[in-house]
Coordinates of C-alpha atoms and ligand atoms in Angstrom, one line a residue:
M19 CA 169.2 44.3 90.8
E20 CA 172.9 44.0 91.1
D21 CA 173.2 47.4 89.6
I22 CA 170.9 48.9 92.2
E23 CA 172.8 47.4 95.1
Y24 CA 176.0 48.5 93.6
L25 CA 174.8 52.1 93.3
Q26 CA 173.4 52.1 96.8
K27 CA 176.7 50.8 98.2
L28 CA 178.7 53.3 96.1
D29 CA 176.6 56.2 97.4
K30 CA 177.3 55.2 101.0
D31 CA 181.0 54.7 100.2
I32 CA 181.7 58.0 98.4
I33 CA 178.9 60.6 98.8
W34 CA 178.8 63.0 101.7
H35 CA 175.2 64.2 101.8
P36 CA 174.2 67.7 102.8
F37 CA 172.7 68.3 106.3
T38 CA 173.0 64.6 106.9
Q39 CA 174.5 62.6 109.8
M40 CA 176.4 60.2 107.6
K41 CA 176.6 57.6 110.4
D42 CA 172.8 57.3 110.2
W43 CA 172.8 57.5 106.5
I44 CA 175.1 54.5 105.9
R45 CA 173.0 52.3 108.2
Q46 CA 170.0 52.8 105.9
T47 CA 169.4 51.9 102.3
P48 CA 169.4 55.1 100.2
T49 CA 166.4 55.9 98.1
I50 CA 167.8 56.6 94.6
I51 CA 165.6 58.8 92.4
T52 CA 165.7 58.1 88.7
E53 CA 162.7 59.8 87.2
G54 CA 160.2 62.6 87.8
R55 CA 156.8 63.4 86.4
D56 CA 154.3 66.1 87.4
C57 CA 154.4 66.2 91.3
F58 CA 155.9 62.7 91.5
I59 CA 159.4 61.3 91.8
K60 CA 160.3 57.6 91.1
D61 CA 163.0 55.6 92.8
I62 CA 165.3 53.0 91.3
N63 CA 163.0 50.2 92.4
G64 CA 160.1 51.7 90.4
K65 CA 158.2 53.1 93.4
W66 CA 156.6 56.5 92.9
Y67 CA 156.3 59.2 95.6
I68 CA 154.5 62.5 95.8
D69 CA 157.3 65.1 96.0
G70 CA 155.8 66.7 99.1
I71 CA 158.7 69.2 99.6
S72 CA 159.1 70.2 95.9
S73 CA 162.6 68.6 95.9
M74 CA 163.8 70.9 98.7
W75 CA 161.4 73.7 97.9
V76 CA 162.5 74.4 94.4
N77 CA 160.0 72.7 92.1
I78 CA 157.0 74.8 90.9
H79 CA 155.4 73.4 87.8
G80 CA 156.1 69.7 88.3
H81 CA 158.9 67.5 87.1
N82 CA 159.6 66.9 83.4
K83 CA 157.5 69.9 82.4
K84 CA 157.3 69.9 78.6
E85 CA 157.7 73.7 78.2
I86 CA 160.8 73.9 80.4
N87 CA 162.4 70.9 78.8
E88 CA 161.9 72.4 75.4
A89 CA 163.2 75.8 76.5
I90 CA 166.4 74.2 77.8
T91 CA 166.9 72.0 74.7
K92 CA 166.4 75.0 72.5
Q93 CA 169.0 77.0 74.4
L94 CA 171.4 74.1 74.4
E95 CA 171.4 74.0 70.7
K96 CA 172.7 77.6 70.7
I97 CA 175.1 77.7 73.6
A98 CA 175.2 76.4 77.1
H99 CA 177.3 79.1 78.8
S100 CA 179.3 82.1 78.2
T101 CA 180.5 84.5 80.9
L102 CA 178.7 87.7 82.1
L103 CA 182.1 89.2 83.0
G104 CA 182.8 91.4 80.1
L105 CA 180.0 89.8 77.9
A106 CA 176.3 89.9 77.8
N107 CA 173.9 87.2 76.7
E108 CA 170.3 87.1 75.4
P109 CA 168.5 84.9 78.0
S110 CA 170.0 86.8 81.0
I111 CA 168.7 90.1 79.5
L112 CA 165.3 88.8 78.7
L113 CA 164.9 87.2 82.1
A114 CA 166.0 90.3 83.9
E115 CA 163.3 92.3 81.9
K116 CA 160.7 89.7 83.0
L117 CA 161.8 89.8 86.6
I118 CA 161.7 93.5 87.0
M119 CA 158.2 93.5 85.5
L120 CA 157.1 90.9 88.0
I121 CA 158.6 92.7 91.0
S122 CA 158.1 96.4 91.6
G123 CA 159.2 99.2 89.4
K124 CA 161.5 100.4 92.2
L125 CA 163.7 97.3 92.0
N126 CA 165.2 97.4 88.6
K127 CA 168.8 96.2 88.7
V128 CA 169.4 92.5 88.4
F129 CA 172.6 90.9 89.6
Y130 CA 173.0 87.2 88.8
S131 CA 174.5 84.4 90.8
D132 CA 173.7 80.7 91.2
N133 CA 172.2 79.8 94.5
G134 CA 170.3 81.3 97.4
S135 CA 173.3 81.7 99.6
T136 CA 175.2 83.6 97.0
A137 CA 172.2 85.8 96.3
V138 CA 172.3 86.7 100.0
E139 CA 176.0 87.3 100.1
V140 CA 175.6 89.6 97.2
A141 CA 172.8 91.5 99.0
L142 CA 174.9 91.8 102.2
K143 CA 177.9 93.1 100.3
M144 CA 175.8 95.5 98.2
A145 CA 174.1 96.9 101.3
F146 CA 177.3 97.3 103.2
Q147 CA 179.2 99.0 100.4
Y148 CA 176.2 101.2 99.5
W149 CA 176.7 103.2 102.6
Q150 CA 180.5 103.2 102.3
H151 CA 180.2 104.7 98.8
R152 CA 177.8 107.3 100.1
G153 CA 180.4 108.3 102.6
I154 CA 178.4 107.2 105.6
K155 CA 181.1 105.0 106.9
G156 CA 179.6 104.1 110.3
K157 CA 176.8 102.0 108.9
T158 CA 178.4 98.6 108.8
A159 CA 176.2 96.3 111.0
F160 CA 173.4 94.0 110.0
V161 CA 170.2 93.1 111.8
S162 CA 168.4 89.8 111.4
L163 CA 165.8 87.9 113.2
K164 CA 166.1 84.9 115.6
N165 CA 165.3 81.7 113.7
A166 CA 166.4 83.3 110.4
Y167 CA 167.9 81.1 107.7
H168 CA 169.6 82.8 104.8
G169 CA 171.9 80.0 103.5
D170 CA 175.1 78.3 104.4
T171 CA 178.0 80.4 103.3
L172 CA 179.8 82.4 106.0
G173 CA 178.0 85.7 105.4
A174 CA 174.7 84.0 105.1
I175 CA 175.2 82.1 108.4
S176 CA 176.3 85.3 110.1
V177 CA 172.9 86.7 109.5
G178 CA 171.3 83.3 110.2
A179 CA 170.2 82.5 113.7
I180 CA 169.3 78.8 114.1
D181 CA 171.5 77.6 116.9
I182 CA 171.9 74.0 115.9
F183 CA 173.1 74.9 112.4
H184 CA 175.1 78.0 113.2
E185 CA 176.5 77.7 116.7
A186 CA 179.6 75.7 115.7
F187 CA 180.8 78.4 113.3
K188 CA 180.3 81.4 115.6
P189 CA 184.0 82.2 115.7
L190 CA 184.0 82.7 112.0
M191 CA 181.0 85.0 111.8
F192 CA 180.6 88.7 111.9
N193 CA 178.5 90.2 114.7
V194 CA 174.8 90.8 113.9
F195 CA 172.0 92.2 116.0
N196 CA 169.3 89.7 116.4
A197 CA 165.7 90.9 116.8
P198 CA 163.0 88.5 118.1
S199 CA 161.4 86.0 115.7
P200 CA 157.7 86.5 115.2
Y201 CA 157.2 83.0 116.5
C202 CA 153.8 83.5 118.1
Y203 CA 153.4 79.9 119.3
R204 CA 156.5 80.2 121.3
C205 CA 156.8 83.9 121.8
E206 CA 160.3 84.8 123.1
L207 CA 158.8 87.7 124.9
G208 CA 156.2 85.6 126.7
F209 CA 153.2 87.3 125.0
N210 CA 150.0 86.0 123.7
R211 CA 149.2 86.8 120.1
A212 CA 145.6 87.9 120.9
S213 CA 146.9 90.7 123.1
C214 CA 150.5 91.3 122.1
D215 CA 150.0 94.1 119.6
I216 CA 153.1 92.6 117.8
A217 CA 155.4 93.7 120.6
C218 CA 158.4 92.0 118.9
I219 CA 158.4 95.0 116.6
D220 CA 159.1 97.3 119.5
E221 CA 162.1 95.2 120.3
L222 CA 163.3 95.6 116.8
E223 CA 162.7 99.3 117.0
G224 CA 164.7 99.4 120.2
I225 CA 167.7 98.0 118.3
F226 CA 167.2 100.6 115.6
K227 CA 167.0 103.3 118.2
R228 CA 170.1 102.3 120.0
H229 CA 172.2 101.4 117.0
G230 CA 170.5 102.8 113.9
R231 CA 173.6 104.8 113.0
E232 CA 175.7 101.6 112.9
I233 CA 173.1 99.6 110.9
C234 CA 173.3 99.3 107.2
A235 CA 170.5 96.7 106.6
L236 CA 167.9 94.5 108.1
I237 CA 167.5 91.1 106.3
V238 CA 164.3 89.1 106.6
E239 CA 162.4 86.2 105.1
P240 CA 159.1 88.0 104.3
M241 CA 155.9 86.5 105.8
I242 CA 157.4 83.1 106.7
Q243 CA 160.7 82.0 108.3
C244 CA 161.0 78.7 106.5
A245 CA 164.0 76.7 107.7
G246 CA 163.7 78.2 111.1
G247 CA 160.5 76.2 111.6
M248 CA 157.8 77.4 109.1
I249 CA 157.1 80.4 111.3
V250 CA 154.4 82.6 109.8
A251 CA 154.6 86.3 110.8
P252 CA 151.4 87.9 112.1
S253 CA 149.7 90.1 109.7
G254 CA 151.0 93.7 109.8
Y255 CA 154.5 92.6 110.8
L256 CA 156.2 92.9 107.5
S257 CA 154.7 96.3 106.6
A258 CA 155.6 97.6 110.1
I259 CA 159.3 96.6 109.7
R260 CA 159.3 98.3 106.3
Q261 CA 158.2 101.5 107.9
L262 CA 160.8 101.2 110.6
C263 CA 163.6 100.7 108.1
T264 CA 162.5 103.8 106.2
R265 CA 162.2 105.8 109.4
Y266 CA 165.7 104.8 110.6
D267 CA 167.4 104.9 107.2
I268 CA 168.2 101.2 107.1
L269 CA 168.0 99.1 104.0
L270 CA 165.5 96.3 103.9
I271 CA 166.7 93.1 102.3
A272 CA 163.9 90.6 101.5
D273 CA 165.2 87.1 101.2
E274 CA 162.5 85.6 99.0
V275 CA 164.7 82.6 98.1
A276 CA 162.1 80.2 99.5
T277 CA 159.0 82.4 99.4
G278 CA 159.4 83.7 95.8
F279 CA 157.5 82.4 92.8
G280 CA 154.1 81.8 94.2
R281 CA 154.9 79.6 97.1
T282 CA 152.9 81.9 99.5
G283 CA 150.0 82.4 97.2
R284 CA 151.3 85.6 95.7
M285 CA 154.2 85.8 93.2
F286 CA 156.4 87.3 96.0
A287 CA 155.7 87.2 99.7
C288 CA 156.3 91.0 100.0
E289 CA 153.1 91.5 98.0
H290 CA 151.0 90.3 100.9
E291 CA 151.6 93.6 102.6
A292 CA 152.5 95.8 99.6
V293 CA 156.1 96.0 100.8
V294 CA 158.9 97.1 98.5
P295 CA 162.3 96.1 99.9
D296 CA 165.5 97.8 98.8
I297 CA 167.1 94.5 97.8
M298 CA 165.4 91.2 97.0
C299 CA 167.0 87.8 96.8
L300 CA 165.5 85.1 94.6
S301 CA 166.6 81.6 93.8
K302 CA 165.0 78.1 94.5
G303 CA 161.8 78.4 92.4
I304 CA 163.3 80.7 89.8
T305 CA 164.0 77.9 87.3
G306 CA 161.0 75.9 88.3
G307 CA 163.3 73.6 90.2
Y308 CA 165.4 72.7 87.2
L309 CA 168.8 74.5 87.5
P310 CA 170.8 76.5 89.9
L311 CA 170.2 80.2 89.3
A312 CA 169.8 83.2 91.6
V313 CA 169.3 86.9 91.4
T314 CA 169.8 89.8 93.8
V315 CA 167.6 92.7 92.6
A316 CA 168.4 96.2 93.8
T317 CA 167.0 99.7 93.5
E318 CA 168.3 102.3 91.1
D319 CA 169.5 104.2 94.2
I320 CA 171.8 101.4 95.4
Y321 CA 173.0 100.8 91.9
R322 CA 173.9 104.4 91.4
A323 CA 176.0 104.5 94.5
F324 CA 178.4 102.1 92.8
L325 CA 178.9 104.3 89.7
G326 CA 182.2 106.2 89.5
E327 CA 185.3 106.6 87.5
Y328 CA 187.3 103.4 86.9
E329 CA 190.0 104.5 89.2
E330 CA 187.6 105.3 92.0
L331 CA 187.2 101.6 92.6
K332 CA 183.5 101.9 93.2
T333 CA 183.0 98.8 91.1
F334 CA 181.1 96.0 92.8
F335 CA 183.8 93.4 92.9
H336 CA 181.8 90.2 93.0
G337 CA 180.9 87.6 90.5
H338 CA 180.8 83.8 89.9
S339 CA 181.9 81.6 87.1
Y340 CA 178.4 80.7 86.1
T341 CA 176.9 84.1 86.6
G342 CA 174.0 84.6 84.1
N343 CA 174.2 81.0 82.8
Q344 CA 172.1 80.8 79.6
I345 CA 170.5 77.5 80.2
G346 CA 169.4 78.5 83.7
C347 CA 168.0 81.8 82.4
A348 CA 166.2 80.0 79.6
A349 CA 164.6 77.7 82.1
A350 CA 163.6 80.6 84.3
I351 CA 162.0 82.5 81.4
S352 CA 159.9 79.4 80.7
C353 CA 159.1 79.0 84.4
I354 CA 157.8 82.6 84.5
E355 CA 155.8 82.2 81.3
L356 CA 154.2 79.1 82.7
F357 CA 152.7 81.0 85.6
E358 CA 150.6 82.8 83.0
K359 CA 150.0 79.9 80.6
D360 CA 148.9 77.5 83.3
S361 CA 147.2 80.2 85.5
T362 CA 149.3 78.8 88.3
L363 CA 148.4 81.4 90.9
N364 CA 144.7 81.5 90.1
K365 CA 144.5 77.7 90.4
L366 CA 146.0 77.8 93.8
A367 CA 142.9 79.0 95.6
G368 CA 141.2 75.6 95.9
K369 CA 144.4 73.9 96.9
V370 CA 145.1 76.5 99.6
E371 CA 141.6 76.1 100.9
L372 CA 142.1 72.3 101.0
L373 CA 145.4 72.7 102.9
N374 CA 143.8 75.1 105.4
R375 CA 140.9 72.8 106.0
W376 CA 143.3 70.0 106.6
A377 CA 145.4 72.2 108.9
E378 CA 142.3 72.8 111.1
E379 CA 141.7 69.1 111.3
V380 CA 145.2 68.1 112.0
K381 CA 145.4 70.6 114.8
G382 CA 143.0 68.3 116.7
C383 CA 145.6 65.6 116.9
R384 CA 147.0 64.9 120.3
A385 CA 150.6 65.3 119.2
V386 CA 150.1 68.5 117.1
G387 CA 150.8 71.7 119.0
D388 CA 150.5 74.2 116.1
V389 CA 149.9 74.2 112.4
R390 CA 151.1 77.2 110.4
T391 CA 150.3 77.8 106.7
I392 CA 150.6 80.4 104.1
G393 CA 149.8 79.8 100.5
L394 CA 150.7 76.2 99.6
M395 CA 153.3 75.9 102.5
A396 CA 152.6 74.4 105.9
G397 CA 154.5 73.5 109.0
V398 CA 153.0 71.0 111.5
E399 CA 154.7 71.4 114.9
L400 CA 154.7 68.2 116.9
V401 CA 154.6 68.3 120.7
M402 CA 154.7 65.7 123.4
D403 CA 152.3 67.7 125.6
K404 CA 149.9 70.1 124.1
D405 CA 149.2 72.0 127.3
T406 CA 152.8 72.7 128.2
K407 CA 154.0 72.7 124.5
R408 CA 156.8 70.5 125.6
P409 CA 158.6 69.3 122.4
Y410 CA 159.6 65.8 121.7
P411 CA 163.2 65.2 122.7
F412 CA 165.7 65.9 119.9
E413 CA 167.0 62.4 120.0
Q414 CA 163.6 60.9 119.5
K415 CA 163.6 62.2 115.9
M416 CA 159.8 62.3 115.9
G417 CA 159.7 64.4 112.7
W418 CA 161.9 61.9 111.0
Q419 CA 159.9 58.9 112.2
I420 CA 156.8 60.4 110.7
C421 CA 158.5 61.2 107.4
L422 CA 159.9 57.7 107.1
D423 CA 156.4 56.3 107.8
V424 CA 154.8 58.5 105.2
R425 CA 157.5 57.6 102.7
R426 CA 156.4 54.0 102.8
R427 CA 152.9 55.3 101.9
G428 CA 154.3 57.1 98.9
V429 CA 155.0 60.6 100.0
F430 CA 158.5 62.1 100.3
L431 CA 158.9 64.7 103.1
R432 CA 161.8 66.1 105.0
P433 CA 161.2 67.5 108.5
L434 CA 162.8 70.3 110.4
G435 CA 163.3 68.7 113.8
N436 CA 159.8 68.4 115.3
I437 CA 158.2 70.3 112.4
I438 CA 156.7 68.5 109.4
V439 CA 157.2 70.6 106.4
I440 CA 154.6 70.5 103.6
M441 CA 155.5 72.3 100.4
P442 CA 154.4 70.5 97.2
P443 CA 154.9 71.8 93.7
L444 CA 152.3 74.5 93.0
A445 CA 151.2 72.4 90.1
I446 CA 150.0 69.5 92.3
S447 CA 146.4 68.6 91.5
E448 CA 143.8 68.9 94.2
E449 CA 143.4 65.1 94.1
N450 CA 147.0 64.4 94.7
L451 CA 147.2 67.1 97.4
K452 CA 144.3 65.4 99.1
V453 CA 146.0 62.0 98.9
M454 CA 149.2 63.4 100.3
L455 CA 147.5 65.2 103.2
E456 CA 145.5 62.1 104.1
H457 CA 148.7 60.0 104.2
I458 CA 150.5 62.6 106.4
M459 CA 147.6 62.6 108.8
T460 CA 147.6 58.8 109.0
S461 CA 151.4 58.8 109.7
I462 CA 151.1 61.4 112.4
L463 CA 148.4 59.5 114.1
E464 CA 150.2 56.1 113.7
V465 CA 153.6 57.2 114.8
T466 CA 152.5 59.3 117.7
K467 CA 149.9 57.0 119.1
Ligands
PLP11 C1 167.3 77.8 100.9 C2 167.4 79.2 101.3 C3 168.6 79.9 101.1 C4 169.8 79.3 100.6 O1 169.7 78.9 99.3 P1 170.7 77.8 98.7 O2 170.3 77.7 97.2 O3 170.4 76.5 99.4 O4 172.0 78.3 99.0 C5 168.6 81.3 101.5 N1 167.5 81.8 102.1 C6 166.4 81.2 102.3 C7 165.2 81.9 102.9 C8 166.3 79.8 101.9 O5 165.1 79.2 102.2

């Protein structure tokens, strides 16, 4: 007991938590996690919780998964890490082979880094320099969508567009053209989904028309903008932007950091509309939620633009200390193999159906304005007034209140403002999914009554 209190005090004294107002944090008792199993995590007091957000959207096959544990141990007995700068290693080669087989044949060059933000930085720098190397010097600008989230490093926040996260750093960012977010529930253009004909695409085309010759790439989160509020794009949106990029000679960067590895019901979200991007960023689920690893996968065409004589300095001057880390790659290989072994995607159908049925039901709640789902991801948008769509005031922390309530019932969630995010490990059983959704419904009703 003394130990627990000591750790809790020490955490408050010396840890600065991410995306956390520490003044609030130190007023509360931190939940310290000590163990995980399947879709559950256990705190230091022995209480188990369903990991309703897959440990910040990373876990796929559950915690303490035998096969991944073994793959890591096996690799550890050989070597933990050697550099990819000037050396190659076995797991990084075998993983790259698996990845390009999973993705499309057109994307066949794998650049390693270690988190989603760096995967995005790499993509941005590749896209930018691609045009420079081709001698088309004017294409230097990026386009991204409102409500986009691409990570927290400076390049990634420059293409991000969530005011409360990004506003403070504006002076440090490069300029980016922002196209409207396909946020149908609160359409920026004032349209109604039933009759809009996806007018936000015309806005994007307007930007391409006016500035196409300055634009090197468009970066998007395919099918769903996650951190921006679990905003699911209308069907046809993604394929339409692919066509526009091709027509205006603009690279398409698909940031699949959150959506990759089955989260949307397909291995990659781009598959929903048979879209092949020019660059794809992957991280979060890549190691099944075990280790930090990321890849930026590019086309042959982009790769070739960087080939040249040594003194031409066409080299891609980017790399990280832990690039291609062997343990991470071994975990990722095991994670990919598990998709087949466990029939992870095939087994999703029933769970997705369950989630969608629940979504219809929860839509009926007085405080629920909209529910958006794709695959095994969902966002429940809370509103004070359903008719006017008036949100709960920021300071009321309604999302947080509900998440704290449901935590007492044994479900761990983390909201995005007024949006309750639901993203359990793909391996969750139907039974546990049902229990989790029931608890969430109860908490929504209780807290908003
Ligand atoms: C989480 C996320 C990132 C950033 O990944 P980190 O590993 O947290 O740096 C980038 N893009 C998207 C779409 C994400 O959801």
